[in-house]
Amino acid sequence: MPLYGAIEAGGTKFLCAVGSGPHALSAEARIPTTTPSETLGRCIEFFRAQAPIAALGVGSFGPLELRRGASNYGHITATPKAGWSHTDIVGPLRAALGVPVAFDTDVNAAVLGEARWGAARQLETAVYITIGTGIGGGALLGGELAHGLVHPEMGHLLLPREPDDLEFAGVCPFHGGRCWEGLASGPAIERRVGQRAETLPAGHPAWDLEARYIASGLTSLVLILSPERVILGGGVMQPALFPPVRQYLSRSLAGYVQADALLHGMNDYVVPPGLGAQAGIVGALALAERAAR
Amino acid sequence: MPLYGAIEAGGTKFLCAVGSGPHALSAEARIPTTTPSETLGRCIEFFRAQAPIAALGVGSFGPLELRRGASNYGHITATPKAGWSHTDIVGPLRAALGVPVAFDTDVNAAVLGEARWGAARQLETAVYITIGTGIGGGALLGGELAHGLVHPEMGHLLLPREPDDLEFAGVCPFHGGRCWEGLASGPAIERRVGQRAETLPAGHPAWDLEARYIASGLTSLVLILSPERVILGGGVMQPALFPPVRQYLSRSLAGYVQADALLHGMNDYVVPPGLGAQAGIVGALALAERAAR
């Protein structure tokens, strides 16, 4: 079995791993996100100390330039993360390690990992949403990761207000209370109730509102992308949220799409990540596996 | 140049054509949509009377079964059009004409036609939206037409209410005033103002509201699919609507996506169909061309 390298590049840490699959990660490192040169330098040191890898996959915070023909392909572009705007990620890694480097968003990596080894196995079209400090989404569409002008920024899709939440101003610095992240991210819950989502008791009415907003966002995603399955992860997505999200999604779709999975199979349609918290790093491994082909 | 056959299958008429491109349609027929057997029979007669075709493309009203492995692949499924539910479209045409038959939604055919010969040439990722009696959308994603569990039903994505339109009940029988079609289709305009959209004068305030709702729907599409261009057609999309739609889309995106096309190129980003009213039939021809490969 060939070995691959994986980097989950986040704003606070870069997670590095070597392995051949989700249950065969032979080495891992957690590198704090400091300056680009220091952080990437430590990643390179890590991989040089391991057995040779056939390819490297990087799932990264963004925004990213993913168009192959662009002069800045493989860079992080204009990011709020201080010091990281216009950072070449692919170039230094490829030059130092001499292997093919696959590069995509952290959430696209996650959906690929789920399709390869997790909750979306054998599916060609699936969506992965993470709901936490922000809301982000990745998509596998007909077997390929979603790219275009840039890459999806699904967390900012626009949503109708729930009738019992008309006054809330929202927390998105760009779209206020018009977008998903502005209405349903962890900070939106915290702003409404004055305490962190993680500390809210199970019966708190904020959870019902949260489930309705998650279901509304999924409604638009289902109608636009027609995924075969939707995977929901992130710090806000506690197990107790799944049943009401499924119910509200059924109500919101209102039987419009005549598909068994939506009419009778909602429990298998909206699911947690099969890879749990490892979706990101294992997804980067799946990116590497694709790059090696 | 090989000849291809094309059918634009609509609820009131089936348009048939033979040709090799948008400017080389050598024969056309307009067949009323009556019963499936009569309508398809007349299509078959038409093609048998023409020079031999290398393949046939069909862009159809839906919903459709497009999954290759499904036992009812190539059928119209549960449609409100009387007599047409569960109609096999591909089977009878392929059996009678003995050529490969490509089958997709009318709006997916349109976006393919626009990518082949119209306003989305040389693009890999584009969206086509038609706004008329309903709202429908097709997408080319990384060079392939969008399919999944079923196919996109973009017209029903959910939208925030405009502050001056909070009381309107909407016209969508499934989603009332929560979805795009319920708020911004031709019948929604007519329900609000009491006259048909086509007869409304240019300065009527309903047009400004319409432009805002169109822009809101496009905002979600841009954030989810990241198309390189958006094509807007259909009876409601008068030329005067394009400038305000572009302005409101810029305002709604609020600079979140740092892409030149969105920040500085909106006039080339949201455009009318390059093929005009022929997008559907020429798109079916483009489907045929793909099927022949």
Coordinates of C-alpha atoms in Angstrom, one line a residue:
Chain A
M1 CA 0.0 0.0 0.0
P2 CA 1.5 3.4 -1.0
L3 CA 1.8 6.0 1.8
Y4 CA 0.3 9.4 1.3
G5 CA 0.8 12.7 3.2
A6 CA -2.0 14.9 4.4
I7 CA -2.2 18.4 5.8
E8 CA -5.3 19.9 7.4
A9 CA -4.4 23.6 7.2
G10 CA -6.4 25.6 9.8
G11 CA -6.2 29.1 11.2
T12 CA -4.9 27.9 14.5
K13 CA -3.0 24.7 13.6
F14 CA -1.8 22.7 10.7
L15 CA -2.4 19.0 11.3
C16 CA 0.0 16.7 9.4
A17 CA -0.3 13.0 8.9
V18 CA 1.1 10.1 6.9
G19 CA -0.8 7.0 6.1
S20 CA -2.8 5.0 3.6
G21 CA -6.3 5.3 5.0
P22 CA -8.3 6.4 8.0
H23 CA -7.2 3.4 10.1
A24 CA -3.6 3.5 9.0
L25 CA -2.2 6.9 10.0
S26 CA 1.3 6.0 10.9
A27 CA 2.4 9.4 12.1
E28 CA 0.8 12.7 13.0
A29 CA 1.9 16.2 14.0
R30 CA 0.1 19.3 15.2
I31 CA 1.9 22.5 14.2
P32 CA 0.7 25.9 15.4
T33 CA -0.2 28.3 12.7
T34 CA 2.3 31.1 13.0
T35 CA 3.9 32.7 10.0
P36 CA 3.6 31.0 6.6
S37 CA 7.3 30.3 6.2
E38 CA 7.7 28.9 9.7
T39 CA 4.5 26.8 9.6
L40 CA 5.1 25.4 6.1
G41 CA 8.8 24.8 7.1
R42 CA 7.8 22.7 10.0
C43 CA 5.3 20.7 7.9
I44 CA 8.2 20.0 5.4
E45 CA 10.5 18.9 8.2
F46 CA 7.8 16.5 9.5
F47 CA 7.3 14.9 6.1
R48 CA 11.0 14.6 5.4
A49 CA 11.4 12.7 8.7
Q50 CA 8.8 10.1 7.6
A51 CA 8.9 7.2 5.1
P52 CA 8.6 8.5 1.5
I53 CA 5.1 9.5 0.4
A54 CA 3.6 9.1 -3.1
A55 CA 1.6 12.4 -3.0
L56 CA 0.5 15.1 -0.6
G57 CA -3.0 16.4 -0.1
V58 CA -3.8 19.7 1.6
G59 CA -7.2 20.8 2.8
S60 CA -6.9 24.4 3.7
F61 CA -8.7 27.4 5.2
G62 CA -9.4 29.9 2.5
P63 CA -10.2 31.6 0.3
L64 CA -8.1 29.7 -2.2
E65 CA -7.1 30.0 -5.8
L66 CA -8.0 26.6 -7.3
R67 CA -8.1 27.3 -11.0
R68 CA -5.2 25.4 -12.6
G69 CA -4.5 28.0 -15.2
A70 CA -4.2 30.9 -12.7
S71 CA -0.8 32.4 -12.1
N72 CA -1.4 32.1 -8.3
Y73 CA -2.9 28.6 -8.4
G74 CA -2.3 26.9 -5.1
H75 CA -2.3 30.1 -3.0
I76 CA -4.4 31.3 -0.2
T77 CA -5.9 34.6 -1.5
A78 CA -7.3 37.5 0.5
T79 CA -7.8 36.0 3.9
P80 CA -8.7 37.8 7.2
K81 CA -6.0 35.6 8.9
A82 CA -3.1 38.0 9.5
G83 CA 0.0 37.4 7.5
W84 CA -1.5 34.7 5.3
S85 CA -3.0 36.6 2.4
H86 CA -1.5 35.7 -0.9
T87 CA 0.5 32.8 0.5
D88 CA 1.7 30.1 -1.9
I89 CA 0.9 26.8 -0.3
V90 CA 1.4 24.3 -3.1
G91 CA 4.6 25.7 -4.5
P92 CA 6.9 25.4 -1.4
L93 CA 5.5 22.0 -0.5
R94 CA 5.9 20.5 -4.0
A95 CA 9.4 22.0 -4.4
A96 CA 10.6 20.6 -1.0
L97 CA 9.0 17.2 -1.1
G98 CA 9.1 16.5 -4.9
V99 CA 5.7 14.8 -5.0
P100 CA 2.3 15.7 -6.6
V101 CA 0.4 18.0 -4.3
A102 CA -3.4 18.2 -4.3
F103 CA -5.0 21.3 -2.9
D104 CA -8.5 22.2 -2.0
T105 CA -10.7 23.7 0.7
D106 CA -10.9 22.0 4.1
V107 CA -14.6 21.3 3.5
N108 CA -14.1 19.9 0.0
A109 CA -11.4 17.7 1.4
A110 CA -13.8 16.6 4.1
V111 CA -16.6 15.6 1.7
L112 CA -14.0 13.7 -0.4
G113 CA -12.8 11.8 2.7
E114 CA -16.4 11.0 3.6
A115 CA -17.0 9.7 0.0
R116 CA -13.8 7.6 0.1
W117 CA -14.0 6.1 3.6
G118 CA -16.9 7.6 5.5
A119 CA -20.7 8.4 5.4
A120 CA -20.8 9.0 1.6
R121 CA -19.1 5.9 0.4
Q122 CA -20.1 4.9 -3.2
L123 CA -21.9 8.2 -3.7
E124 CA -21.1 10.6 -6.6
T125 CA -22.9 13.6 -5.3
A126 CA -22.8 14.6 -1.6
V127 CA -22.5 17.7 0.6
Y128 CA -20.5 18.2 3.8
I129 CA -21.5 21.1 6.0
T130 CA -19.7 22.2 9.1
I131 CA -21.5 24.4 11.6
G132 CA -19.4 26.0 14.3
T133 CA -17.7 29.4 14.6
G134 CA -18.7 29.8 11.0
I135 CA -20.7 27.7 8.5
G136 CA -18.8 26.1 5.6
G137 CA -19.7 23.6 3.0
G138 CA -18.0 21.3 0.4
A139 CA -19.5 19.3 -2.4
L140 CA -18.7 16.3 -4.5
L141 CA -20.7 16.7 -7.7
G142 CA -20.7 13.8 -10.1
G143 CA -17.6 12.5 -8.5
E144 CA -15.7 15.7 -8.7
L145 CA -15.1 18.4 -6.1
A146 CA -17.0 21.6 -6.6
H147 CA -15.0 24.5 -8.1
G148 CA -15.9 27.3 -10.5
L149 CA -15.2 30.9 -10.5
V150 CA -13.7 30.3 -7.0
H151 CA -15.1 27.6 -4.7
P152 CA -18.3 27.2 -2.8
E153 CA -19.0 29.5 0.1
M154 CA -22.2 27.8 1.1
G155 CA -22.3 29.2 4.6
H156 CA -23.4 32.5 3.2
L157 CA -26.5 31.4 1.3
L158 CA -29.5 33.6 2.0
L159 CA -32.3 32.5 4.2
P160 CA -35.9 33.5 5.1
R161 CA -36.4 34.7 8.7
E162 CA -38.2 32.4 11.1
P163 CA -41.3 34.3 12.3
D164 CA -40.2 34.2 16.0
D165 CA -36.7 35.7 15.1
L166 CA -37.6 38.8 13.1
E167 CA -35.6 41.3 15.3
F168 CA -32.2 39.6 15.4
A169 CA -29.6 41.6 13.6
G170 CA -27.4 38.5 12.7
V171 CA -23.7 38.2 13.2
C172 CA -22.3 38.0 9.6
P173 CA -20.0 41.0 9.0
F174 CA -20.9 40.8 5.3
H175 CA -24.6 39.8 5.2
G176 CA -25.8 40.6 8.8
G177 CA -28.9 38.5 9.4
R178 CA -29.6 37.6 5.8
C179 CA -27.3 34.6 5.5
W180 CA -27.0 31.2 7.1
E181 CA -23.8 32.0 9.0
G182 CA -25.3 35.2 10.2
L183 CA -28.3 33.4 11.6
A184 CA -27.2 29.9 12.6
S185 CA -23.4 29.8 13.4
G186 CA -22.3 29.3 16.9
P187 CA -21.7 33.0 17.5
A188 CA -25.3 33.7 16.3
I189 CA -26.7 31.4 19.0
E190 CA -24.4 33.0 21.5
R191 CA -25.5 36.5 20.5
R192 CA -29.2 35.6 20.9
V193 CA -29.1 33.8 24.2
G194 CA -26.0 35.3 25.9
Q195 CA -24.2 32.1 26.4
R196 CA -22.0 29.7 24.3
A197 CA -24.0 27.2 22.3
E198 CA -21.9 24.4 23.8
T199 CA -23.2 25.3 27.3
L200 CA -27.0 25.5 26.3
P201 CA -29.1 22.8 27.9
A202 CA -30.9 20.3 25.6
G203 CA -34.4 21.7 26.0
H204 CA -33.5 25.4 25.4
P205 CA -35.8 26.9 22.7
A206 CA -32.6 28.2 20.9
W207 CA -32.1 24.6 19.7
D208 CA -35.4 24.5 18.0
L209 CA -34.8 27.7 16.1
E210 CA -31.3 26.5 15.2
A211 CA -32.8 23.3 13.8
R212 CA -35.2 25.3 11.6
Y213 CA -32.4 27.5 10.2
I214 CA -30.2 24.5 9.5
A215 CA -33.1 22.8 7.7
S216 CA -33.8 26.0 5.7
G217 CA -30.2 26.1 4.5
L218 CA -30.3 22.4 3.6
T219 CA -33.5 23.0 1.7
S220 CA -31.8 25.3 -0.7
L221 CA -28.8 23.0 -1.0
V222 CA -31.0 20.0 -1.8
L223 CA -32.9 22.0 -4.4
I224 CA -29.7 23.4 -6.0
L225 CA -27.3 20.5 -5.8
S226 CA -29.5 17.5 -5.4
P227 CA -27.0 15.6 -3.2
E228 CA -27.5 11.9 -2.6
R229 CA -26.6 12.5 1.1
V230 CA -25.9 15.5 3.4
I231 CA -23.3 15.2 6.1
L232 CA -23.4 17.7 9.0
G233 CA -20.4 18.2 11.3
G234 CA -18.9 21.0 13.4
G235 CA -19.1 22.0 17.0
V236 CA -22.7 23.1 17.0
M237 CA -24.0 19.8 15.5
Q238 CA -24.8 17.8 18.6
P239 CA -26.5 14.5 18.1
A240 CA -29.8 15.8 19.5
L241 CA -30.0 18.3 16.6
F242 CA -30.3 15.6 13.9
P243 CA -33.9 14.5 14.5
P244 CA -35.4 18.0 14.4
V245 CA -33.3 19.1 11.5
R246 CA -34.6 16.1 9.5
Q247 CA -38.2 16.8 10.5
Y248 CA -37.9 20.5 9.6
L249 CA -36.1 19.7 6.3
S250 CA -39.0 17.4 5.3
R251 CA -41.5 20.1 6.2
S252 CA -39.6 22.7 4.3
L253 CA -39.2 20.6 1.2
A254 CA -43.0 20.0 1.4
G255 CA -42.9 16.9 -0.8
Y256 CA -41.8 18.9 -3.8
V257 CA -38.9 16.6 -4.8
Q258 CA -40.3 13.1 -5.4
A259 CA -37.3 11.1 -4.3
D260 CA -37.5 8.1 -1.9
A261 CA -34.5 9.3 0.1
L262 CA -36.3 12.6 0.9
L263 CA -39.8 11.2 1.3
H264 CA -39.0 8.1 3.3
G265 CA -35.3 7.9 4.1
M266 CA -34.4 11.1 5.9
N267 CA -32.6 9.3 8.7
D268 CA -30.1 8.0 6.2
Y269 CA -30.1 11.3 4.2
V270 CA -28.9 13.8 6.8
V271 CA -26.1 12.2 8.9
P272 CA -23.1 12.9 11.0
P273 CA -19.6 12.4 9.5
G274 CA -18.6 8.8 9.3
L275 CA -15.0 9.9 10.0
G276 CA -16.0 12.1 13.0
A277 CA -13.5 14.8 13.8
Q278 CA -11.0 13.1 11.4
A279 CA -13.0 14.0 8.3
G280 CA -10.6 16.9 7.5
I281 CA -7.2 15.2 7.8
V282 CA -8.5 11.9 6.3
G283 CA -10.0 14.0 3.5
A284 CA -6.6 15.5 2.8
L285 CA -5.3 11.9 2.5
A286 CA -8.0 11.2 0.0
L287 CA -6.9 14.3 -2.0
A288 CA -3.4 12.9 -2.0
E289 CA -4.6 9.5 -3.2
R290 CA -6.4 11.3 -6.1
A291 CA -3.2 13.3 -6.9
A292 CA -1.2 10.1 -7.1
R293 CA -3.5 8.6 -9.8
Chain B
M1 CA -20.6 17.7 -40.6
P2 CA -22.8 15.1 -39.0
L3 CA -26.4 15.9 -38.5
Y4 CA -28.1 15.7 -35.1
G5 CA -31.7 15.6 -33.9
A6 CA -33.1 17.8 -31.2
I7 CA -36.3 17.8 -29.2
E8 CA -37.3 20.5 -26.8
A9 CA -40.1 18.7 -25.0
G10 CA -42.5 21.2 -23.3
G11 CA -45.9 21.0 -21.7
T12 CA -47.7 22.7 -24.6
K13 CA -45.5 21.7 -27.6
F14 CA -42.6 19.5 -28.6
L15 CA -40.2 21.4 -30.8
C16 CA -38.1 19.1 -33.1
A17 CA -35.1 20.1 -35.2
V18 CA -32.4 18.6 -37.3
G19 CA -29.0 20.3 -37.8
S20 CA -25.4 20.6 -36.9
G21 CA -25.4 23.8 -35.0
P22 CA -27.4 26.9 -34.1
H23 CA -27.1 28.4 -37.6
A24 CA -27.6 25.2 -39.4
L25 CA -31.0 23.9 -38.5
S26 CA -32.2 22.3 -41.7
A27 CA -35.7 21.3 -40.6
E28 CA -38.0 22.1 -37.7
A29 CA -41.4 21.0 -36.5
R30 CA -43.7 22.2 -33.8
I31 CA -45.9 19.3 -32.4
P32 CA -48.6 20.0 -29.9
T33 CA -48.3 18.1 -26.6
T34 CA -51.3 15.8 -26.6
T35 CA -50.9 12.2 -25.3
P36 CA -47.5 10.7 -24.9
S37 CA -47.9 8.1 -27.7
E38 CA -49.3 10.5 -30.2
T39 CA -46.8 13.2 -29.4
L40 CA -43.8 10.9 -29.5
G41 CA -45.2 9.1 -32.6
R42 CA -45.3 12.4 -34.4
C43 CA -41.7 13.2 -33.4
I44 CA -40.6 9.9 -34.7
E45 CA -42.4 10.5 -38.0
F46 CA -40.6 13.8 -38.3
F47 CA -37.1 12.4 -37.8
R48 CA -37.8 9.5 -40.1
A49 CA -38.6 11.9 -42.9
Q50 CA -35.3 13.7 -42.5
A51 CA -31.7 12.9 -43.5
P52 CA -30.2 10.3 -41.1
I53 CA -29.0 11.7 -37.7
A54 CA -26.0 10.6 -35.7
A55 CA -27.7 11.0 -32.3
L56 CA -30.8 12.6 -30.7
G57 CA -30.9 15.0 -27.8
V58 CA -34.0 15.7 -25.7
G59 CA -34.4 18.6 -23.3
S60 CA -37.6 17.9 -21.4
F61 CA -40.0 19.3 -18.9
G62 CA -39.8 17.3 -15.7
P63 CA -39.3 15.9 -13.2
L64 CA -37.1 13.3 -14.9
E65 CA -35.2 10.1 -13.9
L66 CA -31.7 10.7 -15.1
R67 CA -29.7 8.1 -13.1
R68 CA -28.3 5.7 -15.6
G69 CA -28.7 2.7 -13.3
A70 CA -32.4 3.3 -12.5
S71 CA -34.9 0.9 -14.1
N72 CA -37.0 3.9 -15.2
Y73 CA -34.0 5.9 -16.6
G74 CA -35.2 8.2 -19.4
H75 CA -38.7 8.6 -18.0
I76 CA -40.7 11.6 -17.0
T77 CA -41.6 10.8 -13.4
A78 CA -44.5 12.2 -11.3
T79 CA -45.5 15.3 -13.2
P80 CA -48.5 17.6 -12.8
K81 CA -48.9 17.5 -16.6
A82 CA -52.0 15.2 -17.1
G83 CA -51.3 11.9 -18.8
W84 CA -47.5 12.3 -18.7
S85 CA -46.5 10.8 -15.4
H86 CA -44.2 7.9 -15.7
T87 CA -43.8 8.2 -19.5
D88 CA -40.8 6.6 -21.1
I89 CA -39.2 9.2 -23.4
V90 CA -35.9 7.7 -24.2
G91 CA -37.0 4.1 -24.8
P92 CA -39.5 4.6 -27.7
L93 CA -37.2 7.2 -29.4
R94 CA -34.1 5.0 -29.3
A95 CA -36.1 2.0 -30.4
A96 CA -37.7 3.8 -33.4
L97 CA -34.7 5.8 -34.6
G98 CA -31.8 3.5 -33.7
V99 CA -29.4 6.2 -32.6
P100 CA -28.0 7.2 -29.2
V101 CA -30.4 9.4 -27.3
A102 CA -29.2 12.0 -24.7
F103 CA -31.9 13.1 -22.2
D104 CA -31.8 15.9 -19.7
T105 CA -33.9 18.7 -18.3
D106 CA -34.9 21.6 -20.6
V107 CA -32.8 24.0 -18.4
N108 CA -29.8 21.7 -18.3
A109 CA -30.0 21.5 -22.1
A110 CA -30.2 25.3 -22.3
V111 CA -27.0 25.8 -20.2
L112 CA -25.2 23.2 -22.3
G113 CA -26.3 25.0 -25.5
E114 CA -25.1 28.3 -24.1
A115 CA -21.8 26.7 -23.2
R116 CA -21.4 25.2 -26.7
W117 CA -22.6 28.0 -28.9
G118 CA -23.9 30.9 -26.8
A119 CA -23.1 33.2 -23.8
A120 CA -21.1 30.6 -21.8
R121 CA -18.6 29.5 -24.5
Q122 CA -15.4 28.1 -23.1
L123 CA -16.7 28.1 -19.6
E124 CA -16.8 24.9 -17.5
T125 CA -19.1 26.2 -14.8
A126 CA -22.2 28.2 -15.6
V127 CA -25.9 28.6 -14.6
Y128 CA -28.9 29.2 -16.7
I129 CA -32.1 30.5 -15.0
T130 CA -35.4 31.0 -16.7
I131 CA -37.9 33.3 -15.0
G132 CA -41.4 33.1 -16.4
T133 CA -44.5 31.1 -15.4
G134 CA -42.2 29.3 -13.0
I135 CA -38.5 29.6 -12.2
G136 CA -36.1 26.9 -13.3
G137 CA -32.4 26.5 -13.5
G138 CA -29.8 24.3 -15.1
A139 CA -26.1 24.1 -14.3
L140 CA -22.9 23.0 -16.0
L141 CA -20.4 22.1 -13.3
G142 CA -16.8 21.4 -14.2
G143 CA -18.0 20.6 -17.7
E144 CA -20.7 18.2 -16.7
L145 CA -24.5 18.8 -16.3
A146 CA -25.7 18.9 -12.8
H147 CA -27.4 15.7 -11.6
G148 CA -27.5 13.9 -8.3
L149 CA -30.3 12.3 -6.3
V150 CA -32.5 13.8 -9.0
H151 CA -31.7 17.1 -10.8
P152 CA -31.6 20.7 -9.7
E153 CA -34.9 22.4 -8.9
M154 CA -33.3 25.8 -8.3
G155 CA -36.5 27.7 -8.7
H156 CA -37.5 26.7 -5.2
L157 CA -34.5 27.8 -3.2
L158 CA -35.5 29.7 -0.1
L159 CA -35.2 33.5 0.1
P160 CA -35.3 36.2 2.7
R161 CA -38.3 38.6 2.4
E162 CA -37.7 42.1 1.2
P163 CA -38.7 44.5 4.0
D164 CA -41.4 46.2 1.8
D165 CA -43.0 42.8 0.9
L166 CA -43.6 41.2 4.2
E167 CA -47.3 40.6 3.8
F168 CA -47.4 38.8 0.4
A169 CA -48.4 35.2 0.7
G170 CA -46.5 34.0 -2.3
V171 CA -47.7 31.8 -5.2
C172 CA -45.8 28.5 -4.8
P173 CA -48.2 25.6 -4.0
F174 CA -45.4 23.9 -2.1
H175 CA -43.5 26.7 -0.4
G176 CA -45.9 29.7 -0.5
G177 CA -43.8 32.8 -0.1
R178 CA -40.7 31.1 1.2
C179 CA -39.2 30.2 -2.2
W180 CA -37.9 32.0 -5.3
E181 CA -40.7 30.9 -7.6
G182 CA -43.3 31.8 -4.9
L183 CA -41.9 35.4 -4.7
A184 CA -40.5 36.2 -8.1
S185 CA -42.2 34.2 -10.9
G186 CA -44.5 35.9 -13.4
P187 CA -47.6 34.8 -11.5
A188 CA -46.1 36.3 -8.2
I189 CA -45.8 39.7 -9.9
E190 CA -49.3 39.3 -11.3
R191 CA -50.7 38.4 -7.9
R192 CA -49.2 41.4 -6.3
V193 CA -50.1 44.1 -8.8
G194 CA -53.2 42.6 -10.4
Q195 CA -51.9 42.6 -14.0
R196 CA -49.6 40.4 -16.0
A197 CA -45.9 41.2 -15.7
E198 CA -45.6 41.6 -19.5
T199 CA -48.0 44.5 -19.4
L200 CA -46.4 46.4 -16.5
P201 CA -44.8 49.7 -17.5
A202 CA -41.0 50.1 -17.1
G203 CA -41.1 52.4 -14.0
H204 CA -43.5 50.3 -12.0
P205 CA -42.2 49.7 -8.5
A206 CA -42.9 46.0 -8.9
W207 CA -39.8 45.8 -11.2
D208 CA -37.5 47.0 -8.5
L209 CA -38.8 44.4 -6.0
E210 CA -38.5 41.8 -8.8
A211 CA -34.9 42.8 -9.4
R212 CA -34.1 42.4 -5.7
Y213 CA -35.6 38.9 -5.5
I214 CA -33.8 37.8 -8.6
A215 CA -30.6 39.1 -7.1
S216 CA -31.2 37.3 -3.8
G217 CA -31.7 34.0 -5.6
L218 CA -28.5 34.6 -7.7
T219 CA -26.6 35.4 -4.5
S220 CA -27.3 31.9 -3.1
L221 CA -26.5 30.3 -6.5
V222 CA -23.2 32.2 -6.7
L223 CA -22.2 31.2 -3.2
I224 CA -23.2 27.6 -3.6
L225 CA -22.1 26.8 -7.2
S226 CA -19.5 29.5 -7.9
P227 CA -20.5 29.8 -11.6
E228 CA -18.2 31.6 -14.0
R229 CA -21.3 33.3 -15.6
V230 CA -25.0 33.4 -15.0
I231 CA -27.5 33.5 -17.9
L232 CA -31.0 34.8 -17.3
G233 CA -33.8 34.1 -19.7
G234 CA -37.6 33.6 -19.7
G235 CA -40.6 35.8 -20.3
V236 CA -40.1 38.0 -17.2
M237 CA -36.4 38.8 -17.9
Q238 CA -36.8 42.0 -19.9
P239 CA -33.6 43.9 -20.9
A240 CA -34.4 46.7 -18.4
L241 CA -34.1 44.2 -15.5
F242 CA -30.5 43.4 -16.1
P243 CA -28.9 46.6 -14.7
P244 CA -30.8 46.6 -11.4
V245 CA -30.3 42.8 -11.0
R246 CA -26.6 43.3 -11.4
Q247 CA -26.5 46.2 -8.9
Y248 CA -28.5 44.3 -6.3
L249 CA -26.4 41.2 -6.7
S250 CA -23.3 43.2 -6.0
R251 CA -24.9 44.8 -3.0
S252 CA -26.2 41.4 -1.7
L253 CA -22.8 39.6 -2.1
A254 CA -21.3 42.6 -0.3
G255 CA -17.8 42.0 -1.5
Y256 CA -17.6 38.6 0.3
V257 CA -16.3 36.7 -2.7
Q258 CA -13.1 38.3 -3.9
A259 CA -13.3 37.5 -7.6
D260 CA -12.8 40.1 -10.3
A261 CA -15.8 38.9 -12.2
L262 CA -18.0 39.8 -9.3
L263 CA -16.2 42.9 -8.1
H264 CA -15.6 44.6 -11.4
G265 CA -17.2 42.5 -14.2
M266 CA -20.8 42.2 -13.3
N267 CA -22.0 43.4 -16.8
D268 CA -20.3 40.3 -18.3
Y269 CA -21.3 38.1 -15.4
V270 CA -25.1 38.3 -15.5
V271 CA -26.1 38.2 -19.1
P272 CA -29.1 37.2 -21.4
P273 CA -28.9 34.0 -23.4
G274 CA -26.6 34.2 -26.4
L275 CA -29.0 31.9 -28.2
G276 CA -32.1 33.9 -27.3
A277 CA -35.3 31.9 -27.4
Q278 CA -33.4 29.1 -29.2
A279 CA -31.4 28.1 -26.1
G280 CA -33.7 25.1 -25.5
I281 CA -33.7 23.5 -28.9
V282 CA -30.1 24.3 -29.7
G283 CA -29.2 22.9 -26.2
A284 CA -30.9 19.7 -27.2
L285 CA -28.7 19.6 -30.2
A286 CA -25.7 20.0 -28.0
L287 CA -26.9 17.1 -25.9
A288 CA -27.1 15.0 -29.1
E289 CA -23.6 16.0 -30.1
R290 CA -22.3 14.8 -26.7
A291 CA -24.3 11.5 -27.1
A292 CA -22.6 10.9 -30.4
R293 CA -19.1 11.2 -28.9

